[in-house]
PDB file of C-alpha atoms in Angstrom:
ATOM      1  CA  GLY L 764      -0.004  -0.214   0.040  1.00 83.00           C
ATOM      2  CA  GLU L 765       1.034   3.827  -0.230  1.00 89.00           C
ATOM      3  CA  ASN L 766       3.271   4.823   2.787  1.00 93.00           C
ATOM      4  CA  VAL L 767       3.808   8.785   3.187  1.00 96.00           C
ATOM      5  CA  GLU L 768       6.976  10.211   4.648  1.00 97.00           C
ATOM      6  CA  GLN L 769       7.086  13.860   5.513  1.00 98.00           C
ATOM      7  CA  HIS L 770       9.442  16.451   6.590  1.00 97.00           C
ATOM      8  CA  PRO L 771      10.974  18.273   8.692  1.00 97.00           C
ATOM      9  CA  SER L 772       8.501  17.046  11.744  1.00 97.00           C
ATOM     10  CA  THR L 773       9.398  20.396  13.364  1.00 98.00           C
ATOM     11  CA  LEU L 774       9.503  23.849  11.519  1.00 98.00           C
ATOM     12  CA  SER L 775      10.389  27.070  13.021  1.00 98.00           C
ATOM     13  CA  VAL L 776      10.776  30.315  10.639  1.00 98.00           C
ATOM     14  CA  GLN L 777      10.683  34.301  11.123  1.00 98.00           C
ATOM     15  CA  GLU L 778       7.947  35.689  10.103  1.00 98.00           C
ATOM     16  CA  GLY L 779       8.103  36.840   6.782  1.00 97.00           C
ATOM     17  CA  ASP L 780      10.493  34.325   5.747  1.00 98.00           C
ATOM     18  CA  SER L 781       9.294  31.301   3.405  1.00 98.00           C
ATOM     19  CA  ALA L 782       8.965  27.665   4.713  1.00 98.00           C
ATOM     20  CA  VAL L 783       9.251  24.565   3.043  1.00 98.00           C
ATOM     21  CA  ILE L 784       7.511  21.023   3.723  1.00 98.00           C
ATOM     22  CA  LYS L 785       8.377  18.061   1.959  1.00 98.00           C
ATOM     23  CA  CYS L 786       6.974  14.817   1.047  1.00 98.00           C
ATOM     24  CA  THR L 787       7.383  11.668  -0.650  1.00 98.00           C
ATOM     25  CA  TYR L 788       4.684   8.760  -1.580  1.00 97.00           C
ATOM     26  CA  SER L 789       5.770   5.393  -3.121  1.00 95.00           C
ATOM     27  CA  ASP L 790       2.710   4.431  -5.197  1.00 93.00           C
ATOM     28  CA  SER L 791       3.294   5.155  -8.325  1.00 92.00           C
ATOM     29  CA  ALA L 792      -0.153   4.935  -8.911  1.00 91.00           C
ATOM     30  CA  SER L 793      -1.585   7.626  -6.873  1.00 93.00           C
ATOM     31  CA  ASN L 794      -2.339  11.151  -8.461  1.00 91.00           C
ATOM     32  CA  TYR L 795      -4.186  13.530  -6.350  1.00 92.00           C
ATOM     33  CA  PHE L 796      -1.816  15.152  -3.755  1.00 95.00           C
ATOM     34  CA  PRO L 797      -3.766  17.267  -0.804  1.00 96.00           C
ATOM     35  CA  TRP L 798      -2.563  19.038   2.130  1.00 97.00           C
ATOM     36  CA  TYR L 799      -4.250  20.202   4.870  1.00 97.00           C
ATOM     37  CA  LYS L 800      -3.224  22.568   7.960  1.00 97.00           C
ATOM     38  CA  GLN L 801      -4.508  21.557  11.533  1.00 95.00           C
ATOM     39  CA  GLU L 802      -4.616  24.014  14.336  1.00 94.00           C
ATOM     40  CA  LEU L 803      -4.408  23.139  17.680  1.00 90.00           C
ATOM     41  CA  GLY L 804      -7.661  21.842  18.458  1.00 87.00           C
ATOM     42  CA  LYS L 805      -8.980  22.006  15.709  1.00 91.00           C
ATOM     43  CA  ARG L 806     -10.321  20.208  12.682  1.00 93.00           C
ATOM     44  CA  PRO L 807      -7.841  19.545   9.717  1.00 94.00           C
ATOM     45  CA  GLN L 808      -8.871  22.024   6.678  1.00 95.00           C
ATOM     46  CA  LEU L 809      -7.693  20.998   3.079  1.00 94.00           C
ATOM     47  CA  ILE L 810      -5.440  24.374   2.384  1.00 96.00           C
ATOM     48  CA  ILE L 811      -4.506  23.151  -1.343  1.00 96.00           C
ATOM     49  CA  ASP L 812      -4.409  20.130  -3.526  1.00 94.00           C
ATOM     50  CA  ILE L 813      -2.399  18.944  -6.997  1.00 94.00           C
ATOM     51  CA  ARG L 814      -3.356  16.436  -9.583  1.00 90.00           C
ATOM     52  CA  SER L 815      -0.802  14.142 -10.600  1.00 85.00           C
ATOM     53  CA  ASN L 816      -1.187  15.854 -14.775  1.00 84.00           C
ATOM     54  CA  VAL L 817      -0.216  19.473 -13.017  1.00 83.00           C
ATOM     55  CA  GLY L 818       3.882  19.924 -12.031  1.00 90.00           C
ATOM     56  CA  GLU L 819       2.883  23.057 -10.112  1.00 94.00           C
ATOM     57  CA  LYS L 820      -0.401  24.629  -8.538  1.00 93.00           C
ATOM     58  CA  LYS L 821      -0.562  28.249  -6.195  1.00 96.00           C
ATOM     59  CA  ASP L 822      -3.006  30.138  -4.551  1.00 94.00           C
ATOM     60  CA  GLN L 823      -1.667  33.614  -2.979  1.00 96.00           C
ATOM     61  CA  ARG L 824       1.124  32.844  -0.826  1.00 97.00           C
ATOM     62  CA  ILE L 825       0.738  29.106  -0.256  1.00 98.00           C
ATOM     63  CA  ALA L 826       2.125  26.781  -3.762  1.00 97.00           C
ATOM     64  CA  VAL L 827       2.620  23.144  -3.840  1.00 97.00           C
ATOM     65  CA  THR L 828       4.888  21.427  -6.546  1.00 97.00           C
ATOM     66  CA  LEU L 829       4.645  17.857  -7.625  1.00 96.00           C
ATOM     67  CA  ASN L 830       7.891  15.827  -8.956  1.00 95.00           C
ATOM     68  CA  LYS L 831       6.010  12.380 -10.450  1.00 93.00           C
ATOM     69  CA  THR L 832       9.074  10.998 -11.595  1.00 94.00           C
ATOM     70  CA  ALA L 833      10.830  11.451  -7.808  1.00 95.00           C
ATOM     71  CA  LYS L 834       7.587  10.505  -6.544  1.00 95.00           C
ATOM     72  CA  HIS L 835       7.904  13.386  -4.064  1.00 95.00           C
ATOM     73  CA  PHE L 836       6.010  16.745  -3.504  1.00 97.00           C
ATOM     74  CA  SER L 837       6.329  19.761  -1.578  1.00 98.00           C
ATOM     75  CA  LEU L 838       4.233  23.234   0.533  1.00 98.00           C
ATOM     76  CA  HIS L 839       5.796  26.654  -0.134  1.00 98.00           C
ATOM     77  CA  ILE L 840       4.241  29.325   2.046  1.00 98.00           C
ATOM     78  CA  THR L 841       5.822  32.727   1.900  1.00 97.00           C
ATOM     79  CA  GLU L 842       5.596  35.704   3.728  1.00 98.00           C
ATOM     80  CA  THR L 843       4.804  33.735   6.475  1.00 98.00           C
ATOM     81  CA  GLN L 844       2.599  35.270   9.197  1.00 97.00           C
ATOM     82  CA  PRO L 845       1.850  34.318  12.712  1.00 96.00           C
ATOM     83  CA  GLU L 846      -1.458  32.854  12.045  1.00 96.00           C
ATOM     84  CA  ASP L 847       0.340  30.251   9.635  1.00 97.00           C
ATOM     85  CA  SER L 848       1.287  28.383  12.912  1.00 97.00           C
ATOM     86  CA  ALA L 849      -0.260  25.155  12.814  1.00 97.00           C
ATOM     87  CA  VAL L 850       0.569  21.328  11.927  1.00 97.00           C
ATOM     88  CA  TYR L 851       0.729  20.646   8.538  1.00 98.00           C
ATOM     89  CA  PHE L 852      -0.297  17.017   6.993  1.00 98.00           C
ATOM     90  CA  CYS L 853       0.539  16.233   3.145  1.00 98.00           C
ATOM     91  CA  ALA L 854      -1.373  13.256   1.828  1.00 97.00           C
ATOM     92  CA  ALA L 855      -1.576  11.023  -1.331  1.00 95.00           C
ATOM     93  CA  LYS L 856      -4.232   8.666  -2.798  1.00 91.00           C
ATOM     94  CA  GLY L 857      -4.785   7.418  -6.411  1.00 84.00           C
ATOM     95  CA  GLY L 858      -8.403   6.386  -7.594  1.00 74.00           C
ATOM     96  CA  ASN L 859     -10.747   4.745  -4.670  1.00 74.00           C
ATOM     97  CA  THR L 860      -7.809   4.261  -2.665  1.00 82.00           C
ATOM     98  CA  PRO L 861      -8.050   5.868   0.523  1.00 87.00           C
ATOM     99  CA  LEU L 862      -6.161   8.875   1.473  1.00 92.00           C
ATOM    100  CA  VAL L 863      -2.855   8.378   3.205  1.00 94.00           C
ATOM    101  CA  PHE L 864      -1.729  10.487   5.590  1.00 96.00           C
ATOM    102  CA  GLY L 865       1.953  12.021   6.542  1.00 96.00           C
ATOM    103  CA  LYS L 866       3.049  12.240   9.951  1.00 95.00           C
ATOM    104  CA  GLY L 867       2.773  15.759  10.135  1.00 97.00           C
ATOM    105  CA  THR L 868       5.434  18.942  10.459  1.00 98.00           C
ATOM    106  CA  ARG L 869       4.384  21.776  12.941  1.00 97.00           C
ATOM    107  CA  LEU L 870       5.307  24.981  11.966  1.00 98.00           C
ATOM    108  CA  SER L 871       6.010  28.041  14.215  1.00 98.00           C
ATOM    109  CA  VAL L 872       6.274  31.503  12.640  1.00 98.00           C
ATOM    110  CA  ILE L 873       8.173  33.654  15.151  1.00 96.00           C
ATOM    111  CA  ALA L 874       6.954  37.138  15.426  1.00 91.00           C
TER     112      ALA L 874
ATOM    113  CA  ASP Z 172     -23.659  25.342  10.262  1.00 53.00           C
ATOM    114  CA  THR Z 173     -23.331  23.369   7.470  1.00 74.00           C
ATOM    115  CA  GLY Z 174     -20.285  21.399   7.982  1.00 92.00           C
ATOM    116  CA  VAL Z 175     -19.406  17.932   9.254  1.00 96.00           C
ATOM    117  CA  SER Z 176     -20.811  17.524  12.767  1.00 96.00           C
ATOM    118  CA  GLN Z 177     -19.734  15.297  15.089  1.00 97.00           C
ATOM    119  CA  ASP Z 178     -21.035  14.140  18.464  1.00 97.00           C
ATOM    120  CA  PRO Z 179     -19.941  13.835  21.198  1.00 97.00           C
ATOM    121  CA  ARG Z 180     -16.974  16.170  21.233  1.00 96.00           C
ATOM    122  CA  HIS Z 181     -15.281  14.130  24.148  1.00 97.00           C
ATOM    123  CA  LYS Z 182     -15.688  10.800  25.640  1.00 98.00           C
ATOM    124  CA  ILE Z 183     -14.070   9.559  28.971  1.00 98.00           C
ATOM    125  CA  THR Z 184     -14.368   5.983  29.878  1.00 98.00           C
ATOM    126  CA  LYS Z 185     -13.152   2.909  31.305  1.00 97.00           C
ATOM    127  CA  ARG Z 186     -11.261   0.525  29.748  1.00 97.00           C
ATOM    128  CA  GLY Z 187     -13.863  -2.878  28.861  1.00 97.00           C
ATOM    129  CA  GLN Z 188     -16.936  -0.555  28.254  1.00 98.00           C
ATOM    130  CA  ASN Z 189     -18.479   0.436  24.882  1.00 98.00           C
ATOM    131  CA  VAL Z 190     -18.595   3.385  23.243  1.00 98.00           C
ATOM    132  CA  THR Z 191     -20.692   4.783  20.053  1.00 98.00           C
ATOM    133  CA  PHE Z 192     -19.595   7.840  18.243  1.00 98.00           C
ATOM    134  CA  ARG Z 193     -21.737   9.816  15.426  1.00 98.00           C
ATOM    135  CA  CYS Z 194     -20.990  11.632  12.902  1.00 98.00           C
ATOM    136  CA  ASP Z 195     -23.128  13.527  10.242  1.00 97.00           C
ATOM    137  CA  PRO Z 196     -21.930  14.606   6.595  1.00 96.00           C
ATOM    138  CA  ILE Z 197     -22.398  17.296   4.842  1.00 93.00           C
ATOM    139  CA  SER Z 198     -25.950  16.888   3.431  1.00 90.00           C
ATOM    140  CA  GLU Z 199     -25.087  16.068  -0.158  1.00 86.00           C
ATOM    141  CA  HIS Z 200     -21.729  14.410  -0.043  1.00 91.00           C
ATOM    142  CA  ASN Z 201     -22.295  10.633  -0.405  1.00 90.00           C
ATOM    143  CA  ARG Z 202     -18.743   9.447   0.603  1.00 92.00           C
ATOM    144  CA  LEU Z 203     -18.018   9.608   4.594  1.00 94.00           C
ATOM    145  CA  TYR Z 204     -14.760   8.097   6.209  1.00 95.00           C
ATOM    146  CA  TRP Z 205     -13.746   7.274   9.855  1.00 97.00           C
ATOM    147  CA  TYR Z 206      -9.932   8.157  10.754  1.00 97.00           C
ATOM    148  CA  ARG Z 207      -8.244   7.919  14.002  1.00 97.00           C
ATOM    149  CA  GLN Z 208      -5.422  10.685  14.919  1.00 96.00           C
ATOM    150  CA  THR Z 209      -3.253   9.835  17.762  1.00 94.00           C
ATOM    151  CA  LEU Z 210      -0.889  12.944  19.335  1.00 89.00           C
ATOM    152  CA  GLY Z 211       1.681  14.027  16.977  1.00 87.00           C
ATOM    153  CA  GLN Z 212       0.748  11.704  14.019  1.00 91.00           C
ATOM    154  CA  GLY Z 213      -1.254  11.892  10.800  1.00 94.00           C
ATOM    155  CA  PRO Z 214      -5.050  10.782  10.613  1.00 95.00           C
ATOM    156  CA  GLU Z 215      -5.220   6.998   9.818  1.00 95.00           C
ATOM    157  CA  PHE Z 216      -7.788   5.739   7.660  1.00 95.00           C
ATOM    158  CA  LEU Z 217     -10.138   3.096   9.277  1.00 96.00           C
ATOM    159  CA  THR Z 218     -12.985   2.805   6.722  1.00 95.00           C
ATOM    160  CA  TYR Z 219     -15.646   4.049   4.426  1.00 92.00           C
ATOM    161  CA  PHE Z 220     -18.632   4.651   2.860  1.00 93.00           C
ATOM    162  CA  GLN Z 221     -20.162   5.382  -0.400  1.00 91.00           C
ATOM    163  CA  ASN Z 222     -24.180   5.860   0.470  1.00 92.00           C
ATOM    164  CA  GLU Z 223     -25.230   3.428   3.187  1.00 93.00           C
ATOM    165  CA  ALA Z 224     -22.761   0.626   1.521  1.00 93.00           C
ATOM    166  CA  GLN Z 225     -19.373   0.442   3.491  1.00 93.00           C
ATOM    167  CA  LEU Z 226     -16.461  -0.254   0.589  1.00 91.00           C
ATOM    168  CA  GLU Z 227     -13.201  -0.584   2.603  1.00 90.00           C
ATOM    169  CA  LYS Z 228     -11.817  -1.152   5.923  1.00 91.00           C
ATOM    170  CA  SER Z 229      -8.489  -0.839   7.753  1.00 91.00           C
ATOM    171  CA  ARG Z 230      -6.313  -3.514   8.839  1.00 87.00           C
ATOM    172  CA  LEU Z 231      -6.558  -0.810  11.898  1.00 81.00           C
ATOM    173  CA  LEU Z 232     -10.403  -1.681  12.403  1.00 85.00           C
ATOM    174  CA  SER Z 233     -10.207  -4.408  14.473  1.00 89.00           C
ATOM    175  CA  ASP Z 234     -12.902  -6.953  15.188  1.00 93.00           C
ATOM    176  CA  ARG Z 235     -14.233  -4.719  18.770  1.00 96.00           C
ATOM    177  CA  PHE Z 236     -14.783  -1.547  15.846  1.00 96.00           C
ATOM    178  CA  SER Z 237     -17.946  -1.780  13.795  1.00 96.00           C
ATOM    179  CA  ALA Z 238     -19.392   1.311  11.455  1.00 97.00           C
ATOM    180  CA  GLU Z 239     -22.711   1.676  10.224  1.00 96.00           C
ATOM    181  CA  ARG Z 240     -24.732   4.098   7.843  1.00 96.00           C
ATOM    182  CA  PRO Z 241     -28.182   2.597   7.498  1.00 91.00           C
ATOM    183  CA  LYS Z 242     -29.730   4.988   5.670  1.00 88.00           C
ATOM    184  CA  GLY Z 243     -26.809   6.735   3.923  1.00 86.00           C
ATOM    185  CA  SER Z 244     -27.096   9.847   5.967  1.00 91.00           C
ATOM    186  CA  PHE Z 245     -24.799  10.138   9.416  1.00 96.00           C
ATOM    187  CA  SER Z 246     -22.786   7.284  10.598  1.00 97.00           C
ATOM    188  CA  THR Z 247     -22.409   5.539  14.199  1.00 98.00           C
ATOM    189  CA  LEU Z 248     -18.544   3.796  14.904  1.00 98.00           C
ATOM    190  CA  GLU Z 249     -19.160   1.532  17.504  1.00 97.00           C
ATOM    191  CA  ILE Z 250     -15.900   0.956  19.891  1.00 97.00           C
ATOM    192  CA  GLN Z 251     -16.767  -2.401  22.202  1.00 97.00           C
ATOM    193  CA  ARG Z 252     -14.485  -3.747  25.548  1.00 97.00           C
ATOM    194  CA  THR Z 253     -12.579  -0.282  25.062  1.00 97.00           C
ATOM    195  CA  GLU Z 254      -8.986  -0.773  25.757  1.00 97.00           C
ATOM    196  CA  GLN Z 255      -6.154   1.942  26.945  1.00 96.00           C
ATOM    197  CA  GLY Z 256      -4.799   1.523  23.076  1.00 95.00           C
ATOM    198  CA  ASP Z 257      -8.182   2.680  21.608  1.00 97.00           C
ATOM    199  CA  SER Z 258      -7.660   6.948  23.045  1.00 97.00           C
ATOM    200  CA  ALA Z 259      -7.004   8.566  20.389  1.00 97.00           C
ATOM    201  CA  MET Z 260      -9.121  11.128  18.190  1.00 97.00           C
ATOM    202  CA  TYR Z 261     -11.812  10.193  15.797  1.00 98.00           C
ATOM    203  CA  LEU Z 262     -12.320  11.959  12.771  1.00 97.00           C
ATOM    204  CA  CYS Z 263     -15.312  11.661  10.130  1.00 97.00           C
ATOM    205  CA  ALA Z 264     -14.742  13.311   7.059  1.00 96.00           C
ATOM    206  CA  SER Z 265     -17.008  13.732   3.963  1.00 94.00           C
ATOM    207  CA  SER Z 266     -16.790  14.155   0.140  1.00 91.00           C
ATOM    208  CA  LEU Z 267     -18.446  13.978  -3.335  1.00 86.00           C
ATOM    209  CA  PRO Z 268     -17.173  11.121  -5.555  1.00 74.00           C
ATOM    210  CA  ARG Z 269     -15.675  13.988  -7.968  1.00 65.00           C
ATOM    211  CA  ASP Z 270     -13.087  11.303  -9.771  1.00 58.00           C
ATOM    212  CA  SER Z 271     -10.245  10.723  -7.617  1.00 58.00           C
ATOM    213  CA  TYR Z 272      -9.855  13.764  -6.504  1.00 70.00           C
ATOM    214  CA  ASN Z 273     -12.631  14.111  -3.619  1.00 76.00           C
ATOM    215  CA  GLU Z 274     -11.647  16.783  -1.232  1.00 86.00           C
ATOM    216  CA  GLN Z 275     -12.162  15.378   2.155  1.00 91.00           C
ATOM    217  CA  PHE Z 276     -14.339  18.070   4.860  1.00 93.00           C
ATOM    218  CA  PHE Z 277     -13.400  17.081   8.464  1.00 95.00           C
ATOM    219  CA  GLY Z 278     -15.436  17.206  11.444  1.00 96.00           C
ATOM    220  CA  PRO Z 279     -14.493  18.502  14.855  1.00 95.00           C
ATOM    221  CA  GLY Z 280     -13.649  14.628  16.012  1.00 96.00           C
ATOM    222  CA  THR Z 281     -14.602  13.372  19.148  1.00 97.00           C
ATOM    223  CA  ARG Z 282     -11.648  12.721  21.345  1.00 97.00           C
ATOM    224  CA  LEU Z 283     -11.675   9.077  23.441  1.00 98.00           C
ATOM    225  CA  THR Z 284      -9.804   8.854  26.521  1.00 98.00           C
ATOM    226  CA  VAL Z 285     -10.171   4.952  27.995  1.00 98.00           C
ATOM    227  CA  LEU Z 286      -8.930   4.881  31.495  1.00 96.00           C
TER     228      LEU Z 286
END
């Protein structure tokens, strides 16, 4: 089955700097890669996703890149703000298989 | 609130007791998922339904766990003879079956503590 590895597990950045979180996946049949943000005590919320027919997708300060050959995808947050502090999860799935999540990255943005 | 709702939000029980959780998905969503999340981990898939049919179950779902979605709307997850290892956040999510790219909307979760 699918296995998703996520790095780093914790990340601290200064406000205004960029943050990058990387994930690798094992199943070449996976074709959907969402990123979820989970604030303390709250539900995971989708912030961006990418499909396997696209290499990059951007939404304001957030971007995701996908390298199908290398089976890795990354989340980029630019101009970080304190409200970006949260745990971020990557996930992967293909067809009707379930979403498989990484273990999460705790991002702290220091004002 | 038109999002996914779960009840109760917190449950404390003694080892050996049975517990049941409820999930109400977004009304037009016909796919419903259950996940378990422990501290420092991502959500782990347990099972999912399309309408009332339970289509897949994880190996994590031992025979003490059972899930139902009798009318294709709300779902229940029951854990029998709870063990301390069952302590976790139980998350429900729902989606439309839009090809493979079905964004899943999560509920707030039920935090289970087994003493």
